[in-house]
Tab-separated table of C-alpha atoms and ligand atoms in Angstrom:
chain	number	residue	atom	x	y	z
N	1	UNK	CA	-0.151	-0.218	-0.190
N	2	UNK	CA	1.180	3.410	-0.662
N	3	UNK	CA	1.221	6.776	1.592
N	4	UNK	CA	-0.621	8.827	-0.739
N	5	UNK	CA	-2.083	11.954	1.174
N	6	UNK	CA	-4.085	13.567	-1.742
N	7	UNK	CA	-8.042	12.981	-2.415
N	8	UNK	CA	-7.747	13.015	-6.257
N	9	UNK	CA	-9.790	10.348	-7.632
N	10	UNK	CA	-8.328	7.690	-9.819
N	11	UNK	CA	-8.844	7.703	-13.374
N	12	UNK	CA	-8.378	4.443	-15.675
N	13	UNK	CA	-8.795	4.688	-19.222
N	14	UNK	CA	-8.896	1.661	-21.877
N	15	UNK	CA	-8.029	2.983	-25.139
N	16	UNK	CA	-9.172	0.173	-27.804
N	17	UNK	CA	-7.874	2.311	-30.547
N	18	UNK	CA	-8.730	0.959	-34.063
N	19	UNK	CA	-9.531	-2.777	-32.802
N	20	UNK	CA	-12.452	-4.480	-32.192
N	21	UNK	CA	-15.699	-5.862	-34.202
N	22	UNK	CA	-19.376	-6.140	-33.055
N	23	UNK	CA	-18.737	-9.542	-31.872
N	24	UNK	CA	-15.404	-8.830	-30.218
N	25	UNK	CA	-16.968	-6.535	-27.998
N	26	UNK	CA	-19.326	-8.160	-26.931
N	27	UNK	CA	-17.232	-10.646	-25.681
N	28	UNK	CA	-14.898	-8.017	-24.148
N	29	UNK	CA	-17.766	-6.484	-22.676
N	30	UNK	CA	-18.401	-10.029	-20.521
N	31	UNK	CA	-14.999	-10.348	-19.502
N	32	UNK	CA	-15.348	-6.486	-18.298
N	33	UNK	CA	-18.089	-7.789	-15.917
N	34	UNK	CA	-16.785	-10.167	-13.816
N	35	UNK	CA	-18.999	-11.491	-10.885
N	36	UNK	CA	-18.608	-9.534	-8.244
N	37	UNK	CA	-18.361	-6.335	-9.603
N	38	UNK	CA	-15.341	-5.095	-8.238
N	39	UNK	CA	-15.951	-0.983	-8.680
N	40	UNK	CA	-18.708	1.773	-9.242
N	41	UNK	CA	-18.454	5.483	-10.108
N	42	UNK	CA	-17.986	6.562	-6.829
N	43	UNK	CA	-14.781	4.869	-6.649
N	44	UNK	CA	-13.349	6.205	-9.328
N	45	UNK	CA	-13.559	7.215	-13.283
N	46	UNK	CA	-13.232	4.251	-15.582
N	47	UNK	CA	-13.331	5.090	-19.419
N	48	UNK	CA	-13.115	3.120	-22.435
N	49	UNK	CA	-12.473	4.407	-25.537
N	50	UNK	CA	-13.815	2.058	-28.485
N	51	UNK	CA	-14.172	3.651	-32.080
N	52	UNK	CA	-16.789	5.923	-32.812
N	53	UNK	CA	-18.038	3.365	-34.811
N	54	UNK	CA	-18.073	0.954	-31.813
N	55	UNK	CA	-19.331	3.634	-29.118
N	56	UNK	CA	-22.563	2.585	-29.310
N	57	UNK	CA	-22.199	-1.363	-28.508
N	58	UNK	CA	-19.923	-0.275	-25.748
N	59	UNK	CA	-22.273	1.716	-24.138
N	60	UNK	CA	-25.101	-1.234	-24.601
N	61	UNK	CA	-23.105	-3.976	-23.626
N	62	UNK	CA	-20.842	-2.563	-20.593
N	63	UNK	CA	-22.172	-2.483	-17.256
N	64	UNK	CA	-22.718	1.212	-16.244
N	65	UNK	CA	-20.080	1.435	-14.208
N	66	UNK	CA	-17.925	2.533	-17.705
N	67	UNK	CA	-17.778	5.623	-19.223
N	68	UNK	CA	-17.311	5.509	-22.966
N	69	UNK	CA	-15.456	8.198	-24.900
N	70	UNK	CA	-14.373	9.348	-28.371
N	71	UNK	CA	-10.307	8.694	-29.001
N	72	UNK	CA	-10.320	11.961	-31.242
N	73	UNK	CA	-12.708	15.079	-32.894
N	74	UNK	CA	-12.586	17.562	-35.141
N	75	UNK	CA	-10.371	20.505	-35.112
N	76	UNK	CA	-13.594	22.720	-36.102
N	77	UNK	CA	-17.128	22.764	-34.551
N	78	UNK	CA	-18.614	21.414	-37.850
N	79	UNK	CA	-17.990	21.889	-41.583
N	80	UNK	CA	-16.161	20.363	-44.582
N	81	UNK	CA	-13.612	18.196	-42.887
N	82	UNK	CA	-14.914	14.576	-44.205
N	83	UNK	CA	-14.245	11.795	-41.834
N	84	UNK	CA	-14.082	13.816	-38.617
N	85	UNK	CA	-16.629	13.902	-36.006
N	86	UNK	CA	-16.757	17.119	-33.577
N	87	UNK	CA	-17.110	18.051	-30.254
N	88	UNK	CA	-20.885	18.816	-30.379
N	89	UNK	CA	-21.432	15.665	-31.725
N	90	UNK	CA	-19.716	13.787	-28.888
N	91	UNK	CA	-21.755	15.784	-26.546
N	92	UNK	CA	-24.794	15.810	-28.405
N	93	UNK	CA	-24.692	11.602	-28.367
N	94	UNK	CA	-24.567	11.826	-24.759
N	95	UNK	CA	-20.647	11.374	-24.260
N	96	UNK	CA	-18.571	12.779	-21.788
N	97	UNK	CA	-15.120	11.747	-22.323
N	98	UNK	CA	-12.338	12.897	-25.253
N	99	UNK	CA	-8.817	11.752	-25.755
N	100	UNK	CA	-7.019	14.518	-27.637
N	101	UNK	CA	-3.344	14.817	-28.681
N	102	UNK	CA	-2.600	10.734	-28.694
N	103	UNK	CA	1.048	10.784	-29.929
N	104	UNK	CA	-0.447	8.368	-32.633
N	105	UNK	CA	-2.642	11.236	-34.021
N	106	UNK	CA	0.076	13.662	-33.448
N	107	UNK	CA	2.725	11.406	-35.450
N	108	UNK	CA	-0.133	9.899	-37.727
N	109	UNK	CA	-2.381	12.160	-38.249
N	110	UNK	CA	-0.655	15.657	-38.194
N	111	UNK	CA	-1.921	17.224	-34.688
N	112	UNK	CA	0.311	19.882	-33.787
N	113	UNK	CA	0.874	21.546	-30.638
N	114	UNK	CA	-1.420	23.926	-31.963
N	115	UNK	CA	-3.821	21.636	-33.711
N	116	UNK	CA	-4.340	20.089	-30.276
N	117	UNK	CA	-5.027	23.258	-28.470
N	118	UNK	CA	-7.428	23.869	-30.869
N	119	UNK	CA	-9.396	20.488	-29.914
N	120	UNK	CA	-9.048	21.160	-26.282
N	121	UNK	CA	-10.580	24.577	-26.915
N	122	UNK	CA	-13.246	22.751	-28.635
N	123	UNK	CA	-14.086	19.833	-26.408
N	124	UNK	CA	-14.133	22.820	-23.151
N	125	UNK	CA	-16.638	24.758	-25.132
N	126	UNK	CA	-18.525	21.491	-25.812
N	127	UNK	CA	-18.821	20.438	-22.133
N	128	UNK	CA	-16.496	17.598	-22.685
N	129	UNK	CA	-13.979	15.696	-20.153
N	130	UNK	CA	-10.983	15.756	-21.569
N	131	UNK	CA	-7.767	13.631	-21.386
N	132	UNK	CA	-4.831	15.320	-22.960
N	133	UNK	CA	-1.991	13.134	-23.663
N	134	UNK	CA	1.631	14.226	-23.832
N	135	UNK	CA	5.020	12.159	-23.711
N	136	UNK	CA	8.655	12.482	-25.388
N	137	UNK	CA	9.555	9.665	-28.186
N	138	UNK	CA	12.744	7.872	-27.776
N	139	UNK	CA	14.835	10.422	-30.099
N	140	UNK	CA	13.455	13.351	-27.968
N	141	UNK	CA	14.679	11.241	-24.736
N	142	UNK	CA	17.719	10.284	-25.927
N	143	UNK	CA	18.544	13.879	-26.854
N	144	UNK	CA	18.062	15.076	-23.199
N	145	UNK	CA	14.566	17.103	-24.379
N	146	UNK	CA	11.871	15.100	-22.562
N	147	UNK	CA	11.413	17.778	-19.949
N	148	UNK	CA	11.261	20.547	-22.428
N	149	UNK	CA	8.785	18.554	-24.997
N	150	UNK	CA	6.248	17.838	-22.905
N	151	UNK	CA	6.602	21.491	-21.085
N	152	UNK	CA	6.017	22.625	-24.660
N	153	UNK	CA	3.060	20.022	-25.063
N	154	UNK	CA	1.463	21.142	-21.628
N	155	UNK	CA	1.690	24.497	-22.646
N	156	UNK	CA	-0.149	24.192	-25.965
N	157	UNK	CA	-2.808	22.512	-23.867
N	158	UNK	CA	-3.190	24.480	-20.881
N	159	UNK	CA	-3.840	27.752	-22.322
N	160	UNK	CA	-6.857	26.317	-24.099
N	161	UNK	CA	-8.177	24.833	-20.931
N	162	UNK	CA	-11.181	26.615	-18.991
N	163	UNK	CA	-12.469	24.152	-16.930
N	164	UNK	CA	-9.346	22.794	-15.121
N	165	UNK	CA	-12.071	20.154	-13.347
N	166	UNK	CA	-12.436	18.784	-16.821
N	167	UNK	CA	-9.075	17.258	-17.910
N	168	UNK	CA	-7.015	14.782	-17.321
N	169	UNK	CA	-2.896	15.037	-18.434
N	170	UNK	CA	-1.724	11.559	-19.663
N	171	UNK	CA	1.511	11.360	-19.861
N	172	UNK	CA	2.460	8.573	-22.419
N	173	UNK	CA	6.384	8.676	-23.327
N	174	UNK	CA	5.902	7.322	-27.114
N	175	UNK	CA	9.064	5.005	-26.532
N	176	UNK	CA	6.828	2.700	-23.931
N	177	UNK	CA	3.925	2.690	-26.114
N	178	UNK	CA	2.744	-0.697	-27.375
N	179	UNK	CA	6.586	-1.830	-27.141
N	180	UNK	CA	6.414	-3.603	-23.624
N	181	UNK	CA	8.986	-1.424	-22.543
N	182	UNK	CA	7.081	0.382	-19.907
N	183	UNK	CA	8.414	3.023	-17.742
N	184	UNK	CA	10.013	2.322	-14.537
N	185	UNK	CA	8.125	3.599	-11.250
N	186	UNK	CA	10.742	5.691	-10.377
N	187	UNK	CA	10.837	7.470	-14.361
N	188	UNK	CA	7.073	7.784	-14.045
N	189	UNK	CA	6.746	9.423	-10.661
N	190	UNK	CA	9.890	12.171	-11.896
N	191	UNK	CA	7.644	12.937	-14.722
N	192	UNK	CA	4.626	13.406	-13.393
N	193	UNK	CA	6.118	15.367	-10.625
N	194	UNK	CA	7.519	17.738	-13.309
N	195	UNK	CA	4.150	17.731	-14.700
N	196	UNK	CA	2.735	19.173	-11.566
N	197	UNK	CA	5.050	21.239	-10.543
N	198	UNK	CA	4.394	23.230	-13.984
N	199	UNK	CA	1.103	23.566	-13.637
N	200	UNK	CA	1.631	24.641	-10.053
N	201	UNK	CA	4.515	27.056	-11.430
N	202	UNK	CA	2.220	27.962	-14.412
N	203	UNK	CA	-1.946	27.976	-13.426
N	204	UNK	CA	-2.278	27.520	-9.416
N	205	UNK	CA	-1.063	25.197	-6.573
N	206	UNK	CA	-4.482	24.238	-6.184
N	207	UNK	CA	-5.179	22.803	-9.473
N	208	UNK	CA	-1.792	21.419	-9.387
N	209	UNK	CA	-2.589	19.408	-6.281
N	210	UNK	CA	-6.375	18.398	-7.606
N	211	UNK	CA	-5.045	17.577	-11.168
N	212	UNK	CA	-5.325	13.910	-12.020
N	213	UNK	CA	-1.774	12.519	-13.995
N	214	UNK	CA	-2.316	9.291	-15.571
N	215	UNK	CA	-0.086	7.113	-16.965
N	216	UNK	CA	0.140	5.197	-20.197
N	217	UNK	CA	2.536	2.919	-22.171
N	218	UNK	CA	2.747	-1.172	-21.955
N	219	UNK	CA	0.509	-0.743	-18.626
N	220	UNK	CA	-0.186	-4.139	-17.532
N	221	UNK	CA	-1.967	-6.288	-14.306
N	222	UNK	CA	1.634	-6.965	-13.800
N	223	UNK	CA	3.256	-3.872	-13.908
N	224	UNK	CA	0.694	-1.493	-12.404
N	225	UNK	CA	0.682	-2.131	-8.827
N	226	UNK	CA	4.088	-0.467	-8.275
N	227	UNK	CA	3.385	2.132	-10.977
N	228	UNK	CA	0.118	3.033	-8.749
N	229	UNK	CA	1.770	3.103	-5.968
N	230	UNK	CA	4.115	6.296	-7.235
N	231	UNK	CA	2.250	9.403	-5.249
N	232	UNK	CA	1.747	11.442	-8.480
N	233	UNK	CA	0.584	8.775	-10.826
N	234	UNK	CA	-3.383	8.908	-10.421
N	235	UNK	CA	-4.157	6.058	-12.839
N	236	UNK	CA	-3.911	4.959	-16.320
N	237	UNK	CA	-4.394	5.202	-20.129
N	238	UNK	CA	-4.176	1.084	-21.428
N	239	UNK	CA	-4.046	0.380	-24.428
N	240	UNK	CA	-3.233	-3.099	-25.580
N	241	UNK	CA	-3.825	-4.741	-21.920
N	242	UNK	CA	-7.530	-2.552	-21.902
N	243	UNK	CA	-8.742	-5.616	-24.828
N	244	UNK	CA	-8.841	-8.231	-22.518
N	245	UNK	CA	-10.371	-9.203	-18.842
N	246	UNK	CA	-7.044	-8.058	-17.581
N	247	UNK	CA	-8.156	-4.473	-17.851
N	248	UNK	CA	-10.155	-5.651	-14.791
N	249	UNK	CA	-7.239	-6.200	-12.593
N	250	UNK	CA	-5.329	-2.768	-14.105
N	251	UNK	CA	-8.600	-0.964	-12.331
N	252	UNK	CA	-8.536	-2.839	-9.087
N	253	UNK	CA	-5.060	-1.775	-8.677
N	254	UNK	CA	-6.346	1.789	-8.692
N	255	UNK	CA	-9.079	0.988	-6.178
N	256	UNK	CA	-6.471	-0.564	-3.466
N	257	UNK	CA	-3.495	2.336	-4.503
R	301	13P	P1	-0.117	0.423	-24.731
R	301	13P	O1	-0.722	0.266	-23.440
R	301	13P	O2	-0.798	-0.734	-25.948
R	301	13P	O3	1.511	0.475	-24.664
R	301	13P	O4	-0.797	2.007	-25.174
R	301	13P	C1	-0.602	2.483	-24.253
R	301	13P	C2	-1.675	3.980	-25.039
R	301	13P	O5	-1.029	4.344	-25.676
R	301	13P	C3	-2.807	4.369	-24.880
R	301	13P	O6	-3.120	5.811	-25.081
């Protein structure tokens, strides 16, 4: 057990990325519904992020303790953006959570800091809760620039936040995503503490104390407990390991921390 002293409500997300079918989501929903069921919405926030096509199936099949959100949104409120879904549409559909700035969107879809900032703004205006992702690549880490990159990404996000109660920061070092190379608990703690310090110095100490900062990158049932014991780790954003029953064990690690 850790000696955490704050009152932040833990947060665990399952980013399903571009995975799933109607039948696999039905099976996964059963796997994520063990008996006895281990948590309620009062205990912690758990959010899964299916593809937009599968949101409806996930809402229908998962127990009510799970929230369901979207993986990305359009940079604009509406208009000629073929293939996009706007923050207003996500809210209108009845969803409350959105991921913005995931490294895969930054690297593969051209999401610059400016675009990420614009999306955070749209999501804030729409009334959504936002999980905003930051994190350095391996090259940036090796060049000693991890903190500089994280602060640069954080600054762009912070400039667009109008309600700090509606934001979770996901620190996801790109070198840890889908690689099996999880950050050590010490590395994760240091980065989370540095992120909290930046918020304290540049926003307010009160907001920093209440902000949830979660870790993402090769989180599994076997490494989550020690990560979760770190004082500044407030939960996880999980990729691969959120696609099977082991996700419940990761959620449980946040219940006992
Ligand atoms: P993995 O857990 O598969 O490394 O993915 C992490 C991630 O990108 C969550 O957003």
